[in-house]
CSV table of C-alpha atoms and ligand atoms in Angstrom, one decimal:
chain,number,residue,atom,x,y,z
A,1,UNK,CA,108.1,54.1,89.4
A,2,UNK,CA,108.3,54.7,93.0
A,3,UNK,CA,110.8,52.4,95.2
A,4,UNK,CA,109.2,49.8,97.3
A,5,UNK,CA,108.9,50.3,101.0
A,6,UNK,CA,110.3,47.4,103.1
A,7,UNK,CA,109.2,46.8,106.5
A,8,UNK,CA,112.6,45.6,107.7
A,9,UNK,CA,116.0,47.2,107.1
A,10,UNK,CA,119.2,47.6,108.8
A,11,UNK,CA,119.4,51.5,109.7
A,12,UNK,CA,116.2,53.5,110.3
A,13,UNK,CA,117.0,57.3,109.3
A,14,UNK,CA,114.6,59.8,110.7
A,15,UNK,CA,115.0,63.2,108.4
A,16,UNK,CA,115.7,63.8,104.8
A,17,UNK,CA,117.9,67.0,105.5
A,18,UNK,CA,121.4,66.8,104.6
A,19,UNK,CA,122.6,64.4,107.8
A,20,UNK,CA,119.8,61.9,106.8
A,21,UNK,CA,120.7,62.1,103.3
A,22,UNK,CA,124.4,61.8,103.7
A,23,UNK,CA,124.1,59.1,106.2
A,24,UNK,CA,122.0,56.9,103.5
A,25,UNK,CA,124.4,57.5,101.1
A,26,UNK,CA,127.5,56.7,102.9
A,27,UNK,CA,125.9,53.3,104.1
A,28,UNK,CA,124.7,52.5,100.8
A,29,UNK,CA,128.6,52.8,99.5
A,30,UNK,CA,129.2,50.4,102.2
A,31,UNK,CA,126.5,47.9,101.3
A,32,UNK,CA,124.2,48.6,104.2
A,33,UNK,CA,120.5,49.1,103.8
A,34,UNK,CA,118.6,52.1,105.0
A,35,UNK,CA,115.2,53.5,104.7
A,36,UNK,CA,114.6,57.3,105.5
A,37,UNK,CA,111.3,58.6,106.4
A,38,UNK,CA,110.9,62.5,106.0
A,39,UNK,CA,107.8,64.4,107.3
A,40,UNK,CA,107.8,67.0,104.7
A,41,UNK,CA,108.0,66.6,100.8
A,42,UNK,CA,111.0,66.7,99.1
A,43,UNK,CA,110.4,70.0,97.6
A,44,UNK,CA,109.6,71.8,101.0
A,45,UNK,CA,113.1,70.3,102.4
A,46,UNK,CA,114.6,72.0,99.3
A,47,UNK,CA,112.7,75.5,99.9
A,48,UNK,CA,114.6,76.0,103.0
A,49,UNK,CA,117.4,78.4,102.6
A,50,UNK,CA,120.1,77.8,104.8
A,51,UNK,CA,124.1,77.0,104.8
A,52,UNK,CA,126.2,78.3,102.3
A,53,UNK,CA,130.0,77.4,103.1
A,54,UNK,CA,131.5,73.9,103.1
A,55,UNK,CA,134.5,72.9,105.1
A,56,UNK,CA,137.3,70.4,103.4
A,57,UNK,CA,135.7,67.7,105.5
A,58,UNK,CA,132.3,68.2,104.2
A,59,UNK,CA,133.6,68.3,100.6
A,60,UNK,CA,135.8,65.0,101.2
A,61,UNK,CA,132.4,63.5,102.8
A,62,UNK,CA,130.4,64.5,99.3
A,63,UNK,CA,133.2,62.8,97.2
A,64,UNK,CA,133.3,59.7,99.4
A,65,UNK,CA,129.4,59.4,99.1
A,66,UNK,CA,130.0,59.7,95.1
A,67,UNK,CA,127.9,63.2,94.9
A,68,UNK,CA,130.9,65.6,94.7
A,69,UNK,CA,130.6,66.1,90.9
A,70,UNK,CA,128.3,69.1,90.7
A,71,UNK,CA,129.6,70.6,93.7
A,72,UNK,CA,133.2,70.7,91.9
A,73,UNK,CA,132.1,72.3,88.9
A,74,UNK,CA,129.6,74.7,90.2
A,75,UNK,CA,131.0,75.5,93.8
A,76,UNK,CA,133.1,78.6,94.5
A,77,UNK,CA,136.5,77.9,96.3
A,78,UNK,CA,137.3,80.7,98.8
A,79,UNK,CA,140.7,81.3,100.1
A,80,UNK,CA,139.7,84.0,102.5
A,81,UNK,CA,137.1,86.4,103.8
A,82,UNK,CA,136.8,89.7,105.2
A,83,UNK,CA,136.0,91.6,108.4
A,84,UNK,CA,134.5,95.1,108.5
A,85,UNK,CA,134.7,97.1,111.6
A,86,UNK,CA,135.2,100.9,112.4
A,87,UNK,CA,134.7,101.5,108.6
A,88,UNK,CA,137.7,99.5,107.7
A,89,UNK,CA,138.0,96.1,106.0
A,90,UNK,CA,140.5,93.4,107.2
A,91,UNK,CA,141.2,90.1,105.2
A,92,UNK,CA,141.7,86.8,106.8
A,93,UNK,CA,143.8,85.1,104.4
A,94,UNK,CA,142.7,81.3,105.2
A,95,UNK,CA,144.5,79.9,102.4
A,96,UNK,CA,147.8,81.4,103.8
A,97,UNK,CA,147.2,81.0,107.6
A,98,UNK,CA,146.4,77.5,107.6
A,99,UNK,CA,149.0,76.1,105.4
A,100,UNK,CA,146.6,75.9,102.1
A,101,UNK,CA,143.2,75.1,103.2
A,102,UNK,CA,140.2,76.5,101.6
A,103,UNK,CA,136.4,76.5,102.0
A,104,UNK,CA,133.8,76.1,99.5
A,105,UNK,CA,130.6,78.4,98.7
A,106,UNK,CA,128.0,75.8,97.5
A,107,UNK,CA,124.3,75.9,99.1
A,108,UNK,CA,122.8,73.5,101.1
A,109,UNK,CA,120.0,73.3,98.8
A,110,UNK,CA,122.3,72.3,96.2
A,111,UNK,CA,124.0,69.5,98.2
A,112,UNK,CA,120.6,68.2,99.3
A,113,UNK,CA,119.5,68.2,95.8
A,114,UNK,CA,122.5,65.9,94.9
A,115,UNK,CA,122.3,63.7,97.6
A,116,UNK,CA,118.4,63.4,96.7
A,117,UNK,CA,119.1,62.8,93.0
A,118,UNK,CA,121.9,60.2,93.8
A,119,UNK,CA,119.3,58.4,96.2
A,120,UNK,CA,116.7,58.3,93.6
A,121,UNK,CA,118.7,57.0,90.9
A,122,UNK,CA,120.1,54.3,93.1
A,123,UNK,CA,116.7,53.3,94.1
A,124,UNK,CA,116.8,53.7,97.6
A,125,UNK,CA,113.8,53.8,99.5
A,126,UNK,CA,112.8,57.2,101.0
A,127,UNK,CA,109.3,57.9,102.3
A,128,UNK,CA,108.4,61.6,102.0
A,129,UNK,CA,105.1,62.8,103.9
A,130,UNK,CA,105.7,60.2,106.5
A,131,UNK,CA,103.3,61.2,109.3
A,132,UNK,CA,103.2,60.7,113.2
A,133,UNK,CA,106.9,59.1,113.0
A,134,UNK,CA,107.6,57.2,116.3
A,135,UNK,CA,110.3,55.1,117.5
A,136,UNK,CA,110.2,52.3,120.0
A,137,UNK,CA,112.3,49.8,121.9
A,138,UNK,CA,115.8,51.5,121.1
A,139,UNK,CA,117.1,50.4,124.4
A,140,UNK,CA,116.4,46.8,123.2
A,141,UNK,CA,118.5,45.0,120.0
A,142,UNK,CA,115.2,45.2,118.1
A,143,UNK,CA,114.2,48.8,117.8
A,144,UNK,CA,111.1,49.6,115.6
A,145,UNK,CA,109.5,52.9,114.1
A,146,UNK,CA,106.0,53.2,113.4
A,147,UNK,CA,104.8,56.0,110.9
A,148,UNK,CA,101.6,57.0,108.9
A,149,UNK,CA,101.7,57.2,105.0
A,150,UNK,CA,98.3,58.1,103.0
A,151,UNK,CA,96.4,57.0,106.0
A,152,UNK,CA,97.9,53.5,106.5
A,153,UNK,CA,100.0,52.9,109.8
A,154,UNK,CA,103.3,51.1,109.0
A,155,UNK,CA,106.0,49.3,110.9
A,156,UNK,CA,109.5,49.5,110.2
A,157,UNK,CA,111.9,47.1,111.9
A,158,UNK,CA,115.6,47.9,112.2
A,159,UNK,CA,118.9,47.1,114.1
A,160,UNK,CA,119.9,50.8,114.3
A,161,UNK,CA,117.7,54.3,114.5
A,162,UNK,CA,119.6,57.4,113.1
A,163,UNK,CA,117.7,60.5,114.6
A,164,UNK,CA,118.8,63.0,111.7
A,165,UNK,CA,115.5,64.8,112.3
A,166,UNK,CA,116.8,68.3,113.2
A,167,UNK,CA,116.2,70.6,116.4
A,168,UNK,CA,112.5,70.1,116.4
A,169,UNK,CA,112.5,66.2,115.5
A,170,UNK,CA,110.8,63.5,117.3
A,171,UNK,CA,114.2,61.5,118.2
A,172,UNK,CA,115.6,63.4,121.0
A,173,UNK,CA,112.1,64.3,122.2
A,174,UNK,CA,111.3,60.5,122.8
A,175,UNK,CA,114.5,60.0,125.0
A,176,UNK,CA,113.7,59.9,128.7
A,177,UNK,CA,114.4,63.2,130.4
A,178,UNK,CA,116.7,61.2,132.8
A,179,UNK,CA,118.9,59.9,130.3
A,180,UNK,CA,119.7,63.3,128.6
A,181,UNK,CA,121.2,66.6,129.6
A,182,UNK,CA,120.7,69.5,127.3
A,183,UNK,CA,122.8,72.8,127.5
A,184,UNK,CA,121.5,75.8,125.6
A,185,UNK,CA,122.2,79.6,125.4
A,186,UNK,CA,119.3,81.8,123.4
A,187,UNK,CA,120.7,85.1,121.8
A,188,UNK,CA,118.7,88.3,122.1
A,189,UNK,CA,118.4,88.6,118.4
A,190,UNK,CA,117.7,87.0,115.2
A,191,UNK,CA,119.3,86.9,111.5
A,192,UNK,CA,117.0,88.4,108.9
A,193,UNK,CA,118.3,86.7,105.6
A,194,UNK,CA,117.5,87.8,102.1
A,195,UNK,CA,118.6,85.9,98.8
A,196,UNK,CA,118.7,87.6,95.4
A,197,UNK,CA,119.6,87.2,92.0
A,198,UNK,CA,122.1,89.9,91.9
A,199,UNK,CA,126.1,89.5,91.8
A,200,UNK,CA,127.2,89.6,95.2
A,201,UNK,CA,129.0,92.9,96.5
A,202,UNK,CA,132.4,91.6,96.6
A,203,UNK,CA,134.3,88.3,95.7
A,204,UNK,CA,134.4,87.0,99.4
A,205,UNK,CA,132.4,87.0,102.3
A,206,UNK,CA,132.4,89.9,104.2
A,207,UNK,CA,131.5,89.9,108.4
A,208,UNK,CA,130.4,93.3,109.4
A,209,UNK,CA,130.5,94.5,112.9
A,210,UNK,CA,128.9,97.9,112.9
A,211,UNK,CA,127.3,100.2,115.3
A,212,UNK,CA,124.0,99.2,113.8
A,213,UNK,CA,124.8,95.7,114.5
A,214,UNK,CA,126.0,92.8,112.6
A,215,UNK,CA,125.8,92.2,108.7
A,216,UNK,CA,127.0,89.4,106.7
A,217,UNK,CA,127.5,89.3,103.0
A,218,UNK,CA,127.5,86.2,101.4
A,219,UNK,CA,126.5,84.5,98.1
A,220,UNK,CA,125.4,81.2,96.3
A,221,UNK,CA,127.0,82.0,92.8
A,222,UNK,CA,128.8,84.9,90.8
A,223,UNK,CA,125.0,86.0,90.3
A,224,UNK,CA,123.2,85.1,93.3
A,225,UNK,CA,123.7,86.8,96.9
A,226,UNK,CA,122.8,86.0,100.1
A,227,UNK,CA,122.9,88.8,103.0
A,228,UNK,CA,122.0,89.0,106.5
A,229,UNK,CA,121.2,91.5,109.0
A,230,UNK,CA,121.0,91.2,112.7
A,231,UNK,CA,117.7,92.4,114.1
A,232,UNK,CA,115.6,92.4,117.3
A,233,UNK,CA,113.7,89.0,118.0
A,234,UNK,CA,110.5,91.0,118.0
A,235,UNK,CA,110.8,92.3,114.3
A,236,UNK,CA,108.2,90.4,112.0
A,237,UNK,CA,109.3,89.5,108.5
A,238,UNK,CA,106.1,91.2,106.8
A,239,UNK,CA,107.6,94.6,108.3
A,240,UNK,CA,110.9,94.0,106.3
A,241,UNK,CA,110.1,95.3,102.8
A,242,UNK,CA,112.9,94.5,100.4
A,243,UNK,CA,113.9,98.3,100.0
A,244,UNK,CA,114.1,98.4,104.0
A,245,UNK,CA,116.5,95.7,103.9
A,246,UNK,CA,118.8,97.2,101.5
A,247,UNK,CA,118.6,100.5,102.9
A,248,UNK,CA,119.8,99.2,106.4
A,249,UNK,CA,122.2,97.0,104.8
A,250,UNK,CA,123.9,100.0,102.8
A,251,UNK,CA,124.0,101.6,106.4
A,252,UNK,CA,126.2,99.0,108.0
A,253,UNK,CA,128.6,98.7,105.0
A,254,UNK,CA,131.6,100.8,104.2
A,255,UNK,CA,131.6,103.4,101.3
A,256,UNK,CA,133.1,100.9,98.9
A,257,UNK,CA,130.3,98.4,99.7
A,258,UNK,CA,127.5,100.9,99.2
A,259,UNK,CA,129.0,101.7,96.2
A,260,UNK,CA,129.1,98.3,94.7
A,261,UNK,CA,125.9,96.8,96.3
A,262,UNK,CA,123.5,95.7,93.5
A,263,UNK,CA,120.1,95.4,94.9
A,264,UNK,CA,117.0,93.5,93.2
A,265,UNK,CA,114.0,91.6,94.3
A,266,UNK,CA,114.2,89.1,97.1
A,267,UNK,CA,113.7,85.4,96.1
A,268,UNK,CA,113.6,84.4,99.7
A,269,UNK,CA,113.1,86.3,102.8
A,270,UNK,CA,113.1,84.9,106.6
A,271,UNK,CA,114.2,85.6,110.0
A,272,UNK,CA,115.9,83.0,111.8
A,273,UNK,CA,116.7,83.0,115.5
A,274,UNK,CA,120.3,82.3,117.4
A,275,UNK,CA,121.1,79.4,119.5
A,276,UNK,CA,123.7,77.5,121.1
A,277,UNK,CA,122.6,74.2,122.2
A,278,UNK,CA,124.0,70.7,122.7
A,279,UNK,CA,122.7,67.4,123.7
A,280,UNK,CA,124.8,64.9,125.7
A,281,UNK,CA,125.0,62.1,125.2
A,282,UNK,CA,124.1,61.4,121.6
A,283,UNK,CA,123.5,57.7,121.8
A,284,UNK,CA,120.9,55.8,123.7
A,285,UNK,CA,121.1,52.2,123.1
A,286,UNK,CA,120.4,51.7,119.3
A,287,UNK,CA,119.3,55.3,118.8
A,288,UNK,CA,121.9,57.9,117.8
A,289,UNK,CA,121.5,61.8,117.2
A,290,UNK,CA,123.3,63.5,114.4
A,291,UNK,CA,123.3,67.0,113.2
A,292,UNK,CA,120.7,69.4,114.4
A,293,UNK,CA,118.9,66.9,116.2
A,294,UNK,CA,121.7,66.8,118.8
A,295,UNK,CA,123.3,70.3,118.6
A,296,UNK,CA,122.5,74.0,117.0
A,297,UNK,CA,125.3,76.8,116.6
A,298,UNK,CA,124.6,80.3,116.0
A,299,UNK,CA,125.1,80.6,112.1
A,300,UNK,CA,128.0,83.3,112.4
A,301,UNK,CA,130.9,80.5,112.3
A,302,UNK,CA,129.1,78.5,109.3
A,303,UNK,CA,129.6,75.5,111.3
A,304,UNK,CA,126.0,73.9,111.6
A,305,UNK,CA,125.9,71.6,108.2
A,306,UNK,CA,129.6,71.0,108.5
A,307,UNK,CA,129.1,69.4,111.9
A,308,UNK,CA,126.2,67.6,110.7
A,309,UNK,CA,128.5,65.9,108.1
A,310,UNK,CA,131.2,65.1,110.6
A,311,UNK,CA,128.6,63.4,113.1
A,312,UNK,CA,127.5,61.3,109.9
A,313,UNK,CA,130.8,60.4,108.9
A,314,UNK,CA,131.5,58.9,112.5
A,315,UNK,CA,128.2,57.3,112.6
A,316,UNK,CA,128.6,55.7,109.4
A,317,UNK,CA,132.0,54.3,110.0
A,318,UNK,CA,130.7,52.9,113.5
A,319,UNK,CA,128.0,51.1,111.8
A,320,UNK,CA,129.9,49.8,109.2
A,321,UNK,CA,132.4,48.5,111.8
A,322,UNK,CA,129.5,46.7,113.5
A,323,UNK,CA,128.6,44.9,110.7
A,324,UNK,CA,131.6,44.0,108.7
A,325,UNK,CA,134.1,43.8,111.9
A,326,UNK,CA,131.3,42.5,114.5
A,327,UNK,CA,132.7,45.2,116.8
A,328,UNK,CA,130.9,47.8,119.0
A,329,UNK,CA,133.8,49.7,119.4
A,330,UNK,CA,132.7,52.4,117.1
A,331,UNK,CA,129.3,52.7,118.4
A,332,UNK,CA,130.5,52.8,121.8
A,333,UNK,CA,132.7,55.7,121.0
A,334,UNK,CA,130.5,57.6,118.8
A,335,UNK,CA,128.9,60.1,121.3
A,336,UNK,CA,132.2,61.1,122.9
A,337,UNK,CA,133.9,61.4,119.5
A,338,UNK,CA,131.3,63.5,118.2
A,339,UNK,CA,131.0,65.6,121.2
A,340,UNK,CA,134.8,66.4,121.4
A,341,UNK,CA,134.5,68.1,117.9
A,342,UNK,CA,131.0,69.6,118.4
A,343,UNK,CA,132.2,71.6,121.8
A,344,UNK,CA,135.2,73.2,119.9
A,345,UNK,CA,132.7,74.4,117.0
A,346,UNK,CA,130.0,75.3,119.7
A,347,UNK,CA,133.0,77.6,121.2
A,348,UNK,CA,134.0,79.1,117.9
A,349,UNK,CA,130.6,80.0,116.9
A,350,UNK,CA,129.4,81.5,120.2
A,351,UNK,CA,132.7,83.3,120.4
A,352,UNK,CA,132.5,84.8,116.9
A,353,UNK,CA,128.9,85.6,117.4
A,354,UNK,CA,129.7,87.7,120.7
A,355,UNK,CA,132.9,89.4,118.9
A,356,UNK,CA,130.6,90.4,115.8
A,357,UNK,CA,127.2,91.3,117.2
A,358,UNK,CA,125.5,94.4,119.5
A,359,UNK,CA,123.8,92.8,122.6
A,360,UNK,CA,121.0,94.9,123.4
A,361,UNK,CA,121.8,95.0,127.1
A,362,UNK,CA,125.4,95.8,127.0
A,363,UNK,CA,126.6,99.2,127.6
A,364,UNK,CA,129.0,101.1,125.5
A,365,UNK,CA,131.8,99.6,127.2
A,366,UNK,CA,131.1,96.2,125.5
A,367,UNK,CA,131.5,97.9,122.0
A,368,UNK,CA,135.0,99.2,123.1
A,369,UNK,CA,135.8,95.8,124.3
A,370,UNK,CA,134.9,94.3,120.9
A,371,UNK,CA,137.0,97.2,119.0
A,372,UNK,CA,139.9,96.3,121.0
A,373,UNK,CA,139.6,92.6,120.5
A,374,UNK,CA,139.1,93.0,117.0
A,375,UNK,CA,142.1,95.2,116.7
A,376,UNK,CA,144.4,92.9,118.4
A,377,UNK,CA,143.1,89.8,116.2
A,378,UNK,CA,143.3,91.6,112.9
A,379,UNK,CA,146.7,92.8,113.4
A,380,UNK,CA,148.1,89.7,115.1
A,381,UNK,CA,149.2,86.7,112.9
A,382,UNK,CA,148.5,84.7,115.7
A,383,UNK,CA,145.1,86.1,116.3
A,384,UNK,CA,144.0,85.8,112.9
A,385,UNK,CA,145.7,82.2,112.2
A,386,UNK,CA,143.2,81.2,115.3
A,387,UNK,CA,140.1,82.5,113.4
A,388,UNK,CA,141.2,80.9,110.2
A,389,UNK,CA,142.2,77.5,111.4
A,390,UNK,CA,138.6,77.4,113.1
A,391,UNK,CA,136.7,78.8,110.1
A,392,UNK,CA,138.2,76.5,107.6
A,393,UNK,CA,137.6,73.6,110.2
A,394,UNK,CA,139.5,71.7,112.8
A,395,UNK,CA,140.8,68.3,111.1
A,396,UNK,CA,138.7,65.3,111.8
A,397,UNK,CA,141.4,63.6,114.2
A,398,UNK,CA,142.5,66.8,115.9
A,399,UNK,CA,143.8,66.4,119.4
A,400,UNK,CA,143.3,62.5,118.9
B,501,RFL,P1,117.5,69.6,109.1
B,501,RFL,O1,118.3,70.5,107.7
B,501,RFL,O2,116.9,70.4,109.8
B,501,RFL,O3,116.9,68.4,108.4
B,501,RFL,C1,116.0,67.6,109.4
B,501,RFL,C2,115.0,66.8,108.5
B,501,RFL,O4,114.2,66.1,109.5
B,501,RFL,C3,112.9,66.4,109.2
B,501,RFL,N1,112.0,65.9,110.6
B,501,RFL,C4,111.0,64.7,110.6
B,501,RFL,N2,111.2,63.8,109.7
B,501,RFL,C5,110.2,62.7,110.4
B,501,RFL,N3,109.6,62.7,111.3
B,501,RFL,C6,109.9,63.7,112.0
B,501,RFL,N4,109.2,63.9,113.1
B,501,RFL,C7,110.8,65.0,111.8
B,501,RFL,N5,111.1,66.3,112.4
B,501,RFL,C8,111.8,66.6,111.5
B,501,RFL,C9,112.7,67.6,108.8
B,501,RFL,O5,111.7,68.0,107.9
B,501,RFL,C10,114.2,68.0,108.1
B,501,RFL,O6,113.8,67.7,106.6
B,501,RFL,O7,118.9,69.1,110.0
B,501,RFL,P2,120.4,68.2,109.5
B,501,RFL,O8,120.1,67.1,108.3
B,501,RFL,O9,120.8,67.9,110.9
B,501,RFL,O10,121.2,69.6,108.7
B,501,RFL,C11,121.5,70.6,109.8
B,501,RFL,C12,121.7,71.6,108.9
B,501,RFL,O11,120.6,71.9,108.2
B,501,RFL,C13,122.0,73.2,109.8
B,501,RFL,O12,123.3,72.9,110.5
B,501,RFL,C14,122.5,74.1,108.7
B,501,RFL,O13,121.6,74.8,107.7
B,501,RFL,C15,123.0,75.5,109.7
B,501,RFL,N6,123.7,76.7,108.9
B,501,RFL,C16,124.8,76.6,108.4
B,501,RFL,N7,125.7,75.5,108.8
B,501,RFL,C17,126.8,75.5,108.2
B,501,RFL,O14,127.5,74.7,108.1
B,501,RFL,N8,127.2,76.7,107.3
B,501,RFL,C18,126.6,77.9,106.9
B,501,RFL,O15,127.0,78.7,106.3
B,501,RFL,C19,125.2,78.1,107.8
B,501,RFL,N9,124.3,78.7,107.5
B,501,RFL,C20,122.8,77.7,108.8
B,501,RFL,C21,123.0,78.7,107.8
B,501,RFL,C22,121.4,77.8,109.4
B,501,RFL,C23,120.8,78.6,109.2
B,501,RFL,N10,119.2,78.6,109.7
B,501,RFL,C24,118.1,79.2,109.3
B,501,RFL,C25,119.1,78.0,111.1
B,501,RFL,C26,122.3,80.0,107.9
B,501,RFL,C27,120.9,80.0,108.2
B,501,RFL,C28,120.2,81.1,108.4
B,502,PHB,C1,125.5,81.8,103.9
B,502,PHB,O1,125.5,82.0,102.8
B,502,PHB,O2,124.0,81.4,104.4
B,502,PHB,C2,126.3,81.8,105.2
B,502,PHB,C3,127.6,81.8,105.1
B,502,PHB,C4,128.3,82.1,106.1
B,502,PHB,C5,128.0,82.2,107.4
B,502,PHB,C6,126.4,81.9,107.8
B,502,PHB,C7,125.6,81.8,106.4
B,502,PHB,O3,128.6,82.3,108.6
């Protein structure tokens, strides 16, 4: 039986990606009502293959939301990763360099499924295939959201609107242009990703800087691999056969990688553009932006989903404080608090991207600079520690 949809709630959440679903769950734990409106079907949301690496703060939030059980059973704890350049691999021992911190390999799809299942089991309202969602009066204390479902227009009254609707969502686009500032850098290449039911080429992730461009060997489990290749933005997915993908990956790997690589048919293949993007501020009266709705990072640093999770942590704490303590302090501080963390992750993702990719307009001197920087970083404990502490994620209260 489907859950009845009320026409009034405390928090209207737009978007049922990881940000919206996690926010819904954290609010539910605190006894706060929310309705989620999602443009797509649940199956469509689950079909988008994206992130694979969770930081400790994200793992802790899944536990706090009461949905961490399967993640702990099936997720793979990684204490290090490898960087390959000049034909040689160097291991970043994250665990040792950060005093015991790790990351977890657990697909965004699985995390989303766990959150969806928990929401359904608790009978919490989500409207999938909500069309023409529009937000109104968020400058007042009585915001509203309108949407169409099955040919009928609905109005949802609320106290707050959480814009968790991703980069192409309606929430950021509804803010008057004079009230918002956007910072953006678009990279001159994309990532071609391939998912396959083949054992990963190595136990840990390998980030590759090769003369033919960047490559990444990632994974979802002991039997499922996820690989990426840097490709020109002009490449079209139909032109990349599986065989061409595997051949190109082999050329970017080292001898050991070529020998151990197990290939197979792709389960999914897609090209994603790379972008750095930040919106300031993230709060407009009773509207809050969280996750990809407010910022995008290139995936090189594995930060997008993790940043979305920490935005949502700050937002749920602020909303809980509003209802339980009758205080606006958390809400007033939301944007600045998030942005401080976001900019550090943006900085790391941009830096790691420019360290590991070939930029089409750069001459041979850039490759030399990269080589010298990698040689320095990977042979210096201070350099390697800086990579490691950013990769595992800075503490939530960093610098506070
Ligand atoms: P999402 O996941 O885009 O979800 C937004 C949801 O809002 C819905 N929506 C609307 N609903 C109603 N009305 C509207 N008008 C709407 N407009 C949109 C959409 O249908 C959607 O369901 O944003 P969210 O929740 O903020 O989550 C962000 C993450 O998805 C994203 O940051 C990560 O996937 C980024 N990312 C990675 N992050 C990591 O932390 N670690 C990684 O290893 C990692 N790898 C990646 C990535 C992203 C990638 N791509 C494809 C961009 C690898 C790749 C290739
Ligand atoms: C992934 O497994 O999809 C993945 C892992 C690490 C990244 C980006 C993507 O930096």
